[in-house]
PDB file of C-alpha atoms in Angstrom:
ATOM      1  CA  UNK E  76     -71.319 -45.273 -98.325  1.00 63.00           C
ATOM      2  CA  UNK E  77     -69.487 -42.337 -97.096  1.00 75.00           C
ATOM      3  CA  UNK E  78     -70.135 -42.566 -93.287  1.00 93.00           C
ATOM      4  CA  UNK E  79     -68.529 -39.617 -91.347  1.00 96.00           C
ATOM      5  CA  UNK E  80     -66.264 -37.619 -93.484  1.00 96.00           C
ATOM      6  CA  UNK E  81     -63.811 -34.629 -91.628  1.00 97.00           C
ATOM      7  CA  UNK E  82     -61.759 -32.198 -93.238  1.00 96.00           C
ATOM      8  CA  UNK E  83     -59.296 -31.151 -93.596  1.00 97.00           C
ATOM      9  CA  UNK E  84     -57.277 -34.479 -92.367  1.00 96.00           C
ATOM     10  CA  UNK E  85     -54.254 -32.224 -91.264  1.00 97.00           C
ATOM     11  CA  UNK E  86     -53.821 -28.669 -90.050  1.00 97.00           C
ATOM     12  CA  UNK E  87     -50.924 -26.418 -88.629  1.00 97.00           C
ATOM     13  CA  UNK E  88     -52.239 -23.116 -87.199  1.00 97.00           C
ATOM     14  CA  UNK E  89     -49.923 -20.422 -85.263  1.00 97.00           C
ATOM     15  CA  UNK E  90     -51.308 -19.739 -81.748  1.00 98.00           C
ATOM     16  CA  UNK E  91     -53.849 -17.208 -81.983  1.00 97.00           C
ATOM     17  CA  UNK E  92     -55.251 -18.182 -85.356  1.00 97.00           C
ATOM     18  CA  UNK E  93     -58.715 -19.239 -85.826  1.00 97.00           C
ATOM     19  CA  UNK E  94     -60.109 -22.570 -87.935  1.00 97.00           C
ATOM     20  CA  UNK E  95     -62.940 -24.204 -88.485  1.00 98.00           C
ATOM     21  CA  UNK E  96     -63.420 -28.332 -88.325  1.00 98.00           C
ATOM     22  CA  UNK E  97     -66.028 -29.323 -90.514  1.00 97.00           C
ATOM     23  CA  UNK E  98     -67.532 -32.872 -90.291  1.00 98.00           C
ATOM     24  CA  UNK E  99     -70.657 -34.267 -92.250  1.00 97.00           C
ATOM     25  CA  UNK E 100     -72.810 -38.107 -91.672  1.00 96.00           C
ATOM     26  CA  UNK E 101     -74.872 -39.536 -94.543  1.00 95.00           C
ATOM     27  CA  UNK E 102     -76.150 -42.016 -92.406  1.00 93.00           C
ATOM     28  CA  UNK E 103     -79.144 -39.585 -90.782  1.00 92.00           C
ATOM     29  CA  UNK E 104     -78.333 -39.917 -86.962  1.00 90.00           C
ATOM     30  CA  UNK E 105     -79.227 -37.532 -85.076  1.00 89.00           C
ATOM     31  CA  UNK E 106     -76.769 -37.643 -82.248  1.00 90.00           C
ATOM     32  CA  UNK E 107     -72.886 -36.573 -83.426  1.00 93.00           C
ATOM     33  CA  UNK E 108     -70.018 -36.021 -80.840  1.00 94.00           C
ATOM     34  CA  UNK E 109     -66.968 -33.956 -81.211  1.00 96.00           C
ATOM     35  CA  UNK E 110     -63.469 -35.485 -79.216  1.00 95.00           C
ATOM     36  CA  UNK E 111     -60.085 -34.949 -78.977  1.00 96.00           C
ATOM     37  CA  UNK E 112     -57.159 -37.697 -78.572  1.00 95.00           C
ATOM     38  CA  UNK E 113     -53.890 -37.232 -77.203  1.00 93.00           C
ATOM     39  CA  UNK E 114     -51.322 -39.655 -75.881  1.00 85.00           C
ATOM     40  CA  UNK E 115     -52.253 -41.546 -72.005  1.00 78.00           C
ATOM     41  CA  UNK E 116     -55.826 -39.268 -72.102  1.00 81.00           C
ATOM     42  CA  UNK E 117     -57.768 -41.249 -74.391  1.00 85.00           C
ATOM     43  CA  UNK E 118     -60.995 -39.946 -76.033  1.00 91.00           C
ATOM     44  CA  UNK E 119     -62.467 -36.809 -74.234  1.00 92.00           C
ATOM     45  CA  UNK E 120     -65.851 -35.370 -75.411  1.00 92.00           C
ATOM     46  CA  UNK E 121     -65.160 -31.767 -76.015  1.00 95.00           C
ATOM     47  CA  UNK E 122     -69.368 -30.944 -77.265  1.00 95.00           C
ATOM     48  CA  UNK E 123     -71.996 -33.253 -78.569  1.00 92.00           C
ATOM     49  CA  UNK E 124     -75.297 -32.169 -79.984  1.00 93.00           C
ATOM     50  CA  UNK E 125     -78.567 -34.806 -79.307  1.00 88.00           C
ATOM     51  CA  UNK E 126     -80.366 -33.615 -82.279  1.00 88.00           C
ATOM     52  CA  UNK E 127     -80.545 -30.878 -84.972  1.00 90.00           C
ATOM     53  CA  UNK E 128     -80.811 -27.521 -82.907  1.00 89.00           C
ATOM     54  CA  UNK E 129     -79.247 -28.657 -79.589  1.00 92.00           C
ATOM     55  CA  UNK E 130     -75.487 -28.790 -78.638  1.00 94.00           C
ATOM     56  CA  UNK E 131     -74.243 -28.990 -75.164  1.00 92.00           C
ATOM     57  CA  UNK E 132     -70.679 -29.088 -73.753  1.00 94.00           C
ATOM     58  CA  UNK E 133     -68.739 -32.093 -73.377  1.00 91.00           C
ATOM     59  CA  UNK E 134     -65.715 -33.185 -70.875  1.00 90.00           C
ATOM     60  CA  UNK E 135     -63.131 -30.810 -72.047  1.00 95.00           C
ATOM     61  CA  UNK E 136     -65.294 -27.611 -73.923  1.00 97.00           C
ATOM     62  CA  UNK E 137     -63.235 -24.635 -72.862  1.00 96.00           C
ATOM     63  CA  UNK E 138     -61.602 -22.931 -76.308  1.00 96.00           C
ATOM     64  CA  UNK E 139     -63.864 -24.697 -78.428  1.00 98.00           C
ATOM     65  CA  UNK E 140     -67.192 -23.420 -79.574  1.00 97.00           C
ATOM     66  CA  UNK E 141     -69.579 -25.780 -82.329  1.00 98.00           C
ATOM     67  CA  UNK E 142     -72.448 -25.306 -84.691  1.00 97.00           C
ATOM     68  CA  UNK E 143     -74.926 -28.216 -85.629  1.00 96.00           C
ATOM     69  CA  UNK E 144     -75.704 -26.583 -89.002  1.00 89.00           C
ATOM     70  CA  UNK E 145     -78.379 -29.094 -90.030  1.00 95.00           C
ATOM     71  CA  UNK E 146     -79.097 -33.161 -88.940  1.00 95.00           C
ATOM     72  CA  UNK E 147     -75.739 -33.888 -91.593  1.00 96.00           C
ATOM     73  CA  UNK E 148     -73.338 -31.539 -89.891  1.00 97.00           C
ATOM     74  CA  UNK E 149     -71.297 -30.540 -86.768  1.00 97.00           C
ATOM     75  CA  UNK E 150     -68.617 -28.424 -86.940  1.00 98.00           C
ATOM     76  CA  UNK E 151     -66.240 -27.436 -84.667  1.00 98.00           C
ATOM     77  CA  UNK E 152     -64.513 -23.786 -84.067  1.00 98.00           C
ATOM     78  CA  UNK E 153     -61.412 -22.605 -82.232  1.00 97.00           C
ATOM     79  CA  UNK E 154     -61.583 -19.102 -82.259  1.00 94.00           C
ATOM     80  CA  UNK E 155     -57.782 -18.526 -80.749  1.00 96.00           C
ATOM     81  CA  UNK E 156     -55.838 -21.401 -81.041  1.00 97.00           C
ATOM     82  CA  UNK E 157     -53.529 -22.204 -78.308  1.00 97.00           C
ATOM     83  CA  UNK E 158     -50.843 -24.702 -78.430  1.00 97.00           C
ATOM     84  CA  UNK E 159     -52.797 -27.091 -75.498  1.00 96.00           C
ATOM     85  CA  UNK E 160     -55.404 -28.011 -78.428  1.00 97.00           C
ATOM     86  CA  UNK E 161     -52.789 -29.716 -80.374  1.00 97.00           C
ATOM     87  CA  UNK E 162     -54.489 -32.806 -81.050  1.00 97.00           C
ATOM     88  CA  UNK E 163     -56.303 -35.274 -83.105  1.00 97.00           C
ATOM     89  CA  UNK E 164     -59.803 -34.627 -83.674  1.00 98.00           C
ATOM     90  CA  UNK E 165     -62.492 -37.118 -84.409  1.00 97.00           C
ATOM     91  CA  UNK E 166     -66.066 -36.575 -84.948  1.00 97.00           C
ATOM     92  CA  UNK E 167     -68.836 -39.109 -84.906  1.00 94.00           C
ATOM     93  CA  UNK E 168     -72.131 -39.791 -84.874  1.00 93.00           C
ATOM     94  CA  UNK E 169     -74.497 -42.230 -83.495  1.00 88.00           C
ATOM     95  CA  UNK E 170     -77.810 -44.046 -83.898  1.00 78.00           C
ATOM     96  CA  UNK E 171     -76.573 -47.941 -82.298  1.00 71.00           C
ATOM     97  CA  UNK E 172     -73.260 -47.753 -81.928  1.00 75.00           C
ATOM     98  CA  UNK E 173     -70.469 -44.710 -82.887  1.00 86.00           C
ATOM     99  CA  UNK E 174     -69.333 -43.963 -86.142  1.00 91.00           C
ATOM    100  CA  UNK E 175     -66.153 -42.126 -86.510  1.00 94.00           C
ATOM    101  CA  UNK E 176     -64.517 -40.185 -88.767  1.00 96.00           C
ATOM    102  CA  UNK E 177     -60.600 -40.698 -89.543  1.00 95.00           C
ATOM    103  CA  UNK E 178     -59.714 -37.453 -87.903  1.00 96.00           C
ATOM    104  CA  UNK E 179     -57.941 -34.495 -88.312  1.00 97.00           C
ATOM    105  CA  UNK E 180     -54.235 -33.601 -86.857  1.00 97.00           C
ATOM    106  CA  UNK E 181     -54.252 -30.276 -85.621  1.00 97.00           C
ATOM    107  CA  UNK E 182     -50.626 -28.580 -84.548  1.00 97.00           C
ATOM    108  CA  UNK E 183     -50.694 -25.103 -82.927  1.00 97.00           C
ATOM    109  CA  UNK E 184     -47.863 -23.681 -82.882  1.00 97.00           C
TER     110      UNK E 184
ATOM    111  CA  UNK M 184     -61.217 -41.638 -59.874  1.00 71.00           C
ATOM    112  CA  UNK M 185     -61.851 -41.694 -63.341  1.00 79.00           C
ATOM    113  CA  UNK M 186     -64.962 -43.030 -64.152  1.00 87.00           C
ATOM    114  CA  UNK M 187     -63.460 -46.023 -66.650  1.00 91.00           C
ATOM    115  CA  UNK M 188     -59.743 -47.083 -65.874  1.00 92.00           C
ATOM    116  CA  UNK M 189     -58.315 -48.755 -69.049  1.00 92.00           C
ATOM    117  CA  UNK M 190     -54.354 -50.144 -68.654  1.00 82.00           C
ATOM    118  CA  UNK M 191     -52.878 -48.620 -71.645  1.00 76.00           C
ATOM    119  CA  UNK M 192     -50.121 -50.902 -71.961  1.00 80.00           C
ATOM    120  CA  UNK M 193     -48.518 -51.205 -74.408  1.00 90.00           C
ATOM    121  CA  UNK M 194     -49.125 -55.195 -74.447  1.00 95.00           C
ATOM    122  CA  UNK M 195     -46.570 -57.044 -76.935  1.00 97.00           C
ATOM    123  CA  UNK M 196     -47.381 -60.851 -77.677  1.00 97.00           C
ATOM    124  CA  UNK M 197     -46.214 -63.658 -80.152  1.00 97.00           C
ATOM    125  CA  UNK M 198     -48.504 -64.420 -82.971  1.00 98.00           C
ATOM    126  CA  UNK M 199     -51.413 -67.019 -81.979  1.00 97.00           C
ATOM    127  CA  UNK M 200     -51.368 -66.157 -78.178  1.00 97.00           C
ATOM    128  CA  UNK M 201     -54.567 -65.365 -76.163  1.00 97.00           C
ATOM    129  CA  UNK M 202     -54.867 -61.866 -75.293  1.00 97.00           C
ATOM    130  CA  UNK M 203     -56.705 -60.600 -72.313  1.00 96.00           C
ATOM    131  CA  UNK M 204     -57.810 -56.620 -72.195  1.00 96.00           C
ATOM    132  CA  UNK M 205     -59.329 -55.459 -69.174  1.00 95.00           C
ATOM    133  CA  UNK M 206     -61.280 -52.211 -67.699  1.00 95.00           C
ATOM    134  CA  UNK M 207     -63.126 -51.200 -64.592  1.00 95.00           C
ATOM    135  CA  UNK M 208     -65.574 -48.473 -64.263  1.00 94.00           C
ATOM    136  CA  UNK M 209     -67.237 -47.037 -61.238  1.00 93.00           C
ATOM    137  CA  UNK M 210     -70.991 -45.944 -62.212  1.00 89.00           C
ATOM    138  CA  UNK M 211     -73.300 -48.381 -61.391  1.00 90.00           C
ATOM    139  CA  UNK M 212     -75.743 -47.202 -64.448  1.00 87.00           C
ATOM    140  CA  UNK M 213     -73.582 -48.845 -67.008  1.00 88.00           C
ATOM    141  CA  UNK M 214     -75.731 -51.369 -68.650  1.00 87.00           C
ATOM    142  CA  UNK M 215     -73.807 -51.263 -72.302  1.00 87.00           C
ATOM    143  CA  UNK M 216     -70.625 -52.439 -72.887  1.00 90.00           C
ATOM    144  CA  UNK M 217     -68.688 -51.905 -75.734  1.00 90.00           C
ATOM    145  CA  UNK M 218     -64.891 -52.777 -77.552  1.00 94.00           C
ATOM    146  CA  UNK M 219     -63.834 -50.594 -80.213  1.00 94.00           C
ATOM    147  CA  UNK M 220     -60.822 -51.078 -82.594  1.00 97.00           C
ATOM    148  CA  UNK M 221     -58.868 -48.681 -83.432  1.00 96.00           C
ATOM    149  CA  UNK M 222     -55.971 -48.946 -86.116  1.00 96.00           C
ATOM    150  CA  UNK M 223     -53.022 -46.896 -86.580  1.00 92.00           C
ATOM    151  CA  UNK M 224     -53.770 -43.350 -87.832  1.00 90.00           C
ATOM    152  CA  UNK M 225     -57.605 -44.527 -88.174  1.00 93.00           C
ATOM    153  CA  UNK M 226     -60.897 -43.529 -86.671  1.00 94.00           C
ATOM    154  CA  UNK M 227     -62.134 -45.809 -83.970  1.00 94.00           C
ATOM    155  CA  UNK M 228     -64.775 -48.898 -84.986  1.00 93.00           C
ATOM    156  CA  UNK M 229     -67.144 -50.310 -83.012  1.00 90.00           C
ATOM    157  CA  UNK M 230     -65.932 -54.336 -82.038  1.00 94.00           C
ATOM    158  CA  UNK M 231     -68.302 -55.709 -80.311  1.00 90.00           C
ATOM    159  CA  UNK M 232     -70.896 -54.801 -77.599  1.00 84.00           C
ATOM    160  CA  UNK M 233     -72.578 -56.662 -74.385  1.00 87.00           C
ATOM    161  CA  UNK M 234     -75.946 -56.155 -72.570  1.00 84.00           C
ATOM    162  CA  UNK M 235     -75.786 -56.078 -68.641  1.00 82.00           C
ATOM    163  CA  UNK M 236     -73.190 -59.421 -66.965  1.00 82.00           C
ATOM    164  CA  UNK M 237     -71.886 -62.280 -68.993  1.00 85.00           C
ATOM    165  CA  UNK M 238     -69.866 -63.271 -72.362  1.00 91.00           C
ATOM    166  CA  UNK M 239     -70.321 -62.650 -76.067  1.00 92.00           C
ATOM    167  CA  UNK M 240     -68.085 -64.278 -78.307  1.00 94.00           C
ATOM    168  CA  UNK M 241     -67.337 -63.394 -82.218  1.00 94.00           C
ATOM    169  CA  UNK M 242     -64.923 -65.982 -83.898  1.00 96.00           C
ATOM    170  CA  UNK M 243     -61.852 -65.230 -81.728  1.00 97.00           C
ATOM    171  CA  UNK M 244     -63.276 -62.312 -79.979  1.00 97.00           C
ATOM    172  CA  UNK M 245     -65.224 -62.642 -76.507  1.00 97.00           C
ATOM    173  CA  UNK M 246     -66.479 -59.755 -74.567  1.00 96.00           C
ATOM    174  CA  UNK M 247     -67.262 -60.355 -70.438  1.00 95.00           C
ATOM    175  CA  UNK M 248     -68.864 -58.427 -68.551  1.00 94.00           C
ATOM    176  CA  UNK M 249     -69.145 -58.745 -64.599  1.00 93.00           C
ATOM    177  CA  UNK M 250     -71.131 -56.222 -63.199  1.00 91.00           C
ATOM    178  CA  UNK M 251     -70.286 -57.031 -59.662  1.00 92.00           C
ATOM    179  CA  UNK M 252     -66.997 -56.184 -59.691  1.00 94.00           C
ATOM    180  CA  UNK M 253     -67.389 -53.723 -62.262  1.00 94.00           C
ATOM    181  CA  UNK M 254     -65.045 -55.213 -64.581  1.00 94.00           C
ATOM    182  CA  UNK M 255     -64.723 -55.653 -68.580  1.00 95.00           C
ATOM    183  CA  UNK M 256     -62.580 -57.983 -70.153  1.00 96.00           C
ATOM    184  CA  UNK M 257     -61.859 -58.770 -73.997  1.00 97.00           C
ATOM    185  CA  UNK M 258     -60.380 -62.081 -75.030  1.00 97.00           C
ATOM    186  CA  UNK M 259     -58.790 -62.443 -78.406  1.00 97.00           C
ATOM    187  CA  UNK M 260     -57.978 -65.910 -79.126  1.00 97.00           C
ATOM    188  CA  UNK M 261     -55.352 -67.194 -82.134  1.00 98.00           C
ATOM    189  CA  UNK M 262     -54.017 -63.474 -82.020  1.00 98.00           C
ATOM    190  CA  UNK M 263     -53.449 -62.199 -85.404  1.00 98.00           C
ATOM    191  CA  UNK M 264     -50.487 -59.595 -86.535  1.00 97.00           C
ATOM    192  CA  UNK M 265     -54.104 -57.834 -88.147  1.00 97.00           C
ATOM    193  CA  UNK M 266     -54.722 -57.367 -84.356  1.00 98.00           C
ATOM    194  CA  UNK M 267     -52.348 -54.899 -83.777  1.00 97.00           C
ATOM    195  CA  UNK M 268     -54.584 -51.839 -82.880  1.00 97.00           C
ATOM    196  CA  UNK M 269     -55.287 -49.356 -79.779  1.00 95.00           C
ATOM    197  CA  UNK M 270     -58.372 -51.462 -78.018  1.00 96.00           C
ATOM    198  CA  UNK M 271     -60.810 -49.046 -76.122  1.00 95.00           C
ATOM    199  CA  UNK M 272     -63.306 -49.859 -73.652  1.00 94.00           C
ATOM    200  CA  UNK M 273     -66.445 -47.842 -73.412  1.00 91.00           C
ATOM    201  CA  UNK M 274     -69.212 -48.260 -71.055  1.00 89.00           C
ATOM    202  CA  UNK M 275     -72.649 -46.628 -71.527  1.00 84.00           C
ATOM    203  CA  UNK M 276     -75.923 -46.455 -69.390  1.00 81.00           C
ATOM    204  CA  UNK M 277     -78.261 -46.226 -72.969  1.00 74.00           C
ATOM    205  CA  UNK M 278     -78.078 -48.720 -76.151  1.00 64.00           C
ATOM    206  CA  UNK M 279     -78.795 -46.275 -78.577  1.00 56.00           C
ATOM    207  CA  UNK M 280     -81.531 -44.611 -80.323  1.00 44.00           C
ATOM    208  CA  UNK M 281     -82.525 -40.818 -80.467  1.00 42.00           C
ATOM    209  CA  UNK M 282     -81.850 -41.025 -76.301  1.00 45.00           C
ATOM    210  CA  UNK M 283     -78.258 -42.101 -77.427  1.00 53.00           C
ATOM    211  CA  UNK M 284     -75.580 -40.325 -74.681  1.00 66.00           C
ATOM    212  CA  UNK M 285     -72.159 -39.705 -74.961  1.00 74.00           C
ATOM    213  CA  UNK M 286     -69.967 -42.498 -74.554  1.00 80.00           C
ATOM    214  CA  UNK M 287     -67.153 -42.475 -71.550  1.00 84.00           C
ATOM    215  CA  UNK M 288     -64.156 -44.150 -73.014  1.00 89.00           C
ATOM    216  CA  UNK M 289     -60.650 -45.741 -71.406  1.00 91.00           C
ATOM    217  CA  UNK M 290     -57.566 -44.418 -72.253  1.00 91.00           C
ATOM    218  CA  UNK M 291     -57.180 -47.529 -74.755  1.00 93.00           C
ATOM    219  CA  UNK M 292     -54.458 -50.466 -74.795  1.00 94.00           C
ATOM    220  CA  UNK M 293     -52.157 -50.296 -77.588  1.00 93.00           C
ATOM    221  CA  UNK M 294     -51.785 -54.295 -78.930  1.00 96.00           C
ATOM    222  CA  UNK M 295     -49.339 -55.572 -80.972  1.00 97.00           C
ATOM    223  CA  UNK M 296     -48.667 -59.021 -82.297  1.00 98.00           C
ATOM    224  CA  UNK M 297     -45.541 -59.745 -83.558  1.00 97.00           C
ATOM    225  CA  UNK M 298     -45.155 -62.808 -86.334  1.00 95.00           C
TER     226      UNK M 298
END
C-alpha cells in the first residue's frame, strides 16, 4: 500500500526556473493539502483542494500555483522560483486523519 | 497571535523519563485534537487524536485536552530513544470525512531521548 507518493524527493533549481511537484494517493480521499516546512515556522498550508475540481489557496499561496488533475493527484507549480521557497514540501491527503508523503527538498538558488 | 502556539524546544531527556509536550490555541471551534510524529527526514504520521476535553491514553502515550484553558498536552511515559522525533500539535474544528478542513499545525517540538 503505497499511500502518498511525491517526486522527485530532492530538487535544486536556479532562481527563475520553473518545476513542477507531482504527488499521487491510492487511498481515494478526496481532500489533499499541499505545505511547506522550514525551520521555527512549522507546517504552513500553501493550497488544498476539497475534492476533484476545486482548489483554493492556503496560508502561504503567493508563487505557487496547483492543479488537482483527477481524485489521485495534486500537483504543485512554481512558475519562477525564488530563493524564499527553499523548502521541504509535503503533500497529503485526508479522509480521518492526514496522510503524508515523505517530501521533497527543494533549494533555489 | 498565532492561532496554535507549540514550544519548539528542543527538549533533551534521559531514557525512561516522562515527557510532557504542550500547546495552546485560541479558536474556540476546535473540537479535534490531534499528535503527529514526525521522524527525521520523514513525512509526518498521525499519533493519536482526542474528541472535545479529557485524556486518551495508548500504551505510554496520553493525549489531554482542556478546553477551558485551551490547552493540549502529550504525555509519553518510559521514554524510548525510538521517541526521538519532531512532535506536532494540530487542532481542528471537523473529524474528517468529505467536509475534512485543513489542519492548523504548531511549529512542532523536536524530542530526543538519549540512552
Amino acid at each position: 500500500n503505497a499511500g502518498v507518493t511525491q517526486t522527485p524527493k530532492f530538487q535544486v533549481l536556479k532562481t527563475g526556473q520553473s518545476m513542477t511537484l507531482q504527488c499521487a494517493q491510492d487511498m481515494n480521499h478526496n481532500s489533499m493539502y499541499w505545505y511547506r516546512q522550514d525551520p521555527g515556522m512549522g507546517l504552513r498550508l500553501i493550497y488544498y483542494s476539497a475534492s476533484e475540481g476545486t482548489t483554493d489557496k492556503g496560508e502561504v499561496p503567493n508563487g505557487y500555483n496547483v492543479s488537482r488533475l483527477n481524485k489521485r493527484e495534486f500537483s504543485l507549480r512554481l512558475e519562477s522560483a525564488a530563493p524564499s521557497q527553499t523548502s521541504v514540501y509535503f503533500c497529503a491527503s485526508a479522509n480521518y486523519g492526514y496522510t503524508f508523503g515523505s517530501g521533497t527538498r527543494l533549494t533555489v538558488v | 497571535q498565532k492561532e496554535v502556539e507549540q514550544d519548539p524546544g528542543p527538549l533533551s531527556v534521559p531514557e525512561g523519563a516522562i515527557v510532557s509536550l504542550n500547546c495552546t490555541y485560541s479558536n474556540s471551534a476546535f473540537q479535534y485534537f490531534m499528535w503527529y510524529r514526525q521522524y527525521s527526514r520523514k513525512g509526518p504520521e498521525l499519533l493519536m487524536y482526542t474528541y472535545s476535553s479529557g485524556n486518551k491514553e495508548d500504551g505510554r502515550f496520553t493525549a489531554q485536552v482542556d478546553k477551558s484553558s485551551k490547552y493540549i498536552s502529550l504525555f509519553i511515559r518510559d521514554s524510548q530513544p525510538s521517541d526521538s522525533a519532531t512532535y506536532l500539535c494540530a487542532p481542528s474544528p471537523n473529524a474528517g470525512g468529505t467536509s475534512y478542513g485543513k489542519l492548523t499545525f504548531g511549529q512542532g517540538t523536536i524530542l530526543t531521548v538519549h540512552p
